[in-house]
Coordinates of C-alpha atoms in Angstrom, one line a residue:
M1 CA -183.7 198.1 -210.7
L2 CA -186.7 199.6 -209.0
R3 CA -185.2 203.1 -209.4
T4 CA -184.8 202.6 -213.2
A5 CA -188.3 201.3 -213.5
A6 CA -189.7 204.3 -211.6
T7 CA -187.7 206.7 -213.9
V8 CA -189.0 205.1 -217.0
L9 CA -192.6 205.2 -215.7
L10 CA -192.3 208.9 -214.9
L11 CA -190.9 209.6 -218.4
I12 CA -193.8 207.8 -220.0
L13 CA -196.3 209.7 -217.9
A14 CA -194.6 213.0 -218.6
L15 CA -194.6 212.7 -222.3
P16 CA -197.7 214.1 -223.9
A17 CA -199.9 212.0 -226.1
D18 CA -200.1 214.7 -228.7
P19 CA -196.9 215.4 -230.6
A20 CA -198.1 218.9 -231.5
A21 CA -198.5 219.8 -227.8
A22 CA -194.9 218.6 -227.1
Q23 CA -193.6 220.7 -229.9
N24 CA -195.4 223.8 -228.6
R25 CA -193.9 223.2 -225.1
A26 CA -190.5 222.9 -226.7
Q27 CA -190.9 226.1 -228.6
E28 CA -192.1 227.9 -225.5
F29 CA -189.1 226.6 -223.6
L30 CA -186.7 227.7 -226.3
R31 CA -188.4 231.1 -226.4
R32 CA -187.7 231.6 -222.7
I33 CA -184.1 230.7 -222.7
P34 CA -182.8 234.2 -223.5
E35 CA -184.8 235.5 -220.6
A36 CA -183.2 233.0 -218.2
V37 CA -179.6 233.6 -219.4
E38 CA -179.7 237.3 -220.1
P39 CA -177.4 239.1 -217.6
E40 CA -178.9 241.6 -215.3
P41 CA -178.3 245.2 -216.2
H42 CA -175.2 246.5 -214.5
G43 CA -174.1 249.9 -213.4
K44 CA -171.9 252.3 -215.2
I45 CA -168.8 250.7 -216.7
R46 CA -165.6 252.0 -215.1
T47 CA -162.1 251.6 -216.4
K48 CA -159.1 251.6 -214.3
T49 CA -158.4 255.3 -213.6
D50 CA -157.3 255.2 -210.0
G51 CA -154.3 257.1 -209.0
S52 CA -153.1 260.6 -209.7
R53 CA -150.9 261.4 -212.7
I54 CA -147.9 263.6 -211.9
N55 CA -146.8 265.8 -214.8
L56 CA -143.1 265.5 -214.5
P57 CA -140.8 266.2 -217.5
I58 CA -138.6 263.1 -217.8
D59 CA -136.1 262.5 -220.6
P60 CA -136.2 258.8 -221.4
A61 CA -132.6 258.8 -222.5
E62 CA -131.6 260.2 -219.1
L63 CA -133.7 257.7 -217.2
D64 CA -131.2 254.8 -217.4
R65 CA -128.4 257.0 -216.0
N66 CA -130.7 257.7 -213.0
L67 CA -131.1 254.0 -212.0
S68 CA -130.0 253.5 -208.4
D69 CA -128.7 250.0 -207.8
T70 CA -128.8 250.4 -204.0
L71 CA -132.4 251.6 -203.9
S72 CA -133.4 249.0 -206.5
E73 CA -132.0 246.2 -204.3
A74 CA -133.7 247.7 -201.2
C75 CA -137.0 247.8 -203.3
S76 CA -136.7 244.2 -204.2
R77 CA -136.2 243.4 -200.5
L78 CA -139.4 245.5 -199.7
R79 CA -137.3 248.0 -197.7
F80 CA -137.8 251.0 -200.1
N81 CA -141.2 251.1 -201.8
Q82 CA -144.3 253.0 -202.6
R83 CA -146.7 253.0 -199.7
R84 CA -149.5 252.4 -202.2
Q85 CA -148.7 251.2 -205.6
G86 CA -150.4 253.2 -208.4
K87 CA -151.6 256.0 -206.1
Y88 CA -149.2 258.4 -207.9
Y89 CA -147.7 257.8 -211.3
V90 CA -145.6 259.4 -214.1
I91 CA -146.0 258.6 -217.8
V92 CA -142.7 258.7 -219.7
E93 CA -143.1 259.1 -223.4
R94 CA -140.5 257.2 -225.4
P95 CA -139.6 257.8 -229.1
N96 CA -140.7 254.9 -231.3
A97 CA -142.1 253.0 -228.4
P98 CA -145.3 253.1 -226.3
P99 CA -145.3 255.2 -223.2
V100 CA -144.3 253.7 -219.8
R101 CA -146.1 254.2 -216.5
Y102 CA -143.8 254.5 -213.4
G103 CA -144.9 254.6 -209.8
Y104 CA -144.0 257.9 -208.1
A105 CA -142.9 258.8 -204.6
Q106 CA -141.0 261.8 -203.0
G107 CA -138.1 261.9 -200.6
S108 CA -140.2 264.1 -198.3
G109 CA -142.3 261.0 -197.5
L110 CA -145.2 261.3 -200.0
N111 CA -146.2 257.7 -200.9
L112 CA -142.8 256.4 -199.7
Y113 CA -142.1 253.5 -197.4
D114 CA -138.5 253.9 -196.3
P115 CA -137.8 252.4 -192.8
E116 CA -134.0 252.5 -193.4
R117 CA -134.1 256.3 -194.3
L118 CA -132.3 255.9 -197.6
S119 CA -134.2 258.8 -199.3
G120 CA -133.1 262.4 -199.8
P121 CA -135.5 265.3 -199.0
E122 CA -135.3 266.9 -202.5
Q123 CA -135.4 263.7 -204.5
L124 CA -138.1 262.1 -206.6
Y125 CA -138.4 258.4 -207.1
L126 CA -139.8 256.5 -210.0
F127 CA -140.6 252.8 -209.5
W128 CA -140.7 250.1 -212.1
L129 CA -142.1 246.7 -211.1
D130 CA -142.4 247.8 -207.5
G131 CA -143.1 244.9 -205.0
T132 CA -141.2 242.3 -207.1
S133 CA -137.7 241.0 -207.1
E134 CA -137.1 242.9 -210.4
C135 CA -137.9 246.3 -208.9
R136 CA -136.0 249.2 -210.3
V137 CA -135.8 252.7 -208.7
Y138 CA -134.9 255.7 -210.7
V139 CA -133.8 258.9 -208.8
T140 CA -134.3 262.4 -210.0
T141 CA -134.5 265.8 -208.4
T142 CA -137.3 268.3 -208.2
P143 CA -137.4 270.5 -211.3

């Protein structure tokens, strides 16, 4: 009860006797709101451009024939993967569909995690959904 009475007394004392002065304070307060909520200027805006694009001619119709079930299963068990996802990638242009970005690794060991030594030295690997249980690995040879 004492707390409520003290709050009411403070509110009465804080209110100005002149309504014009109260309106001026309110307008001043509203004028300063944009200054208080305006975000600080930030640096240069960067889009996601990490990784290096590998220019590799891939026929999208041939891609399904190059799917490796064995390597795809090993990929889903995290035993055949890219060392760093997105470090290297290949863009495959498809007719009447948007392009698809695949992860890239080489059998020589470039960006490839292969503890069971399933890779071939002259093979290139394209990864789709690497690091998930739906991982798919497509195998092609160097052009």
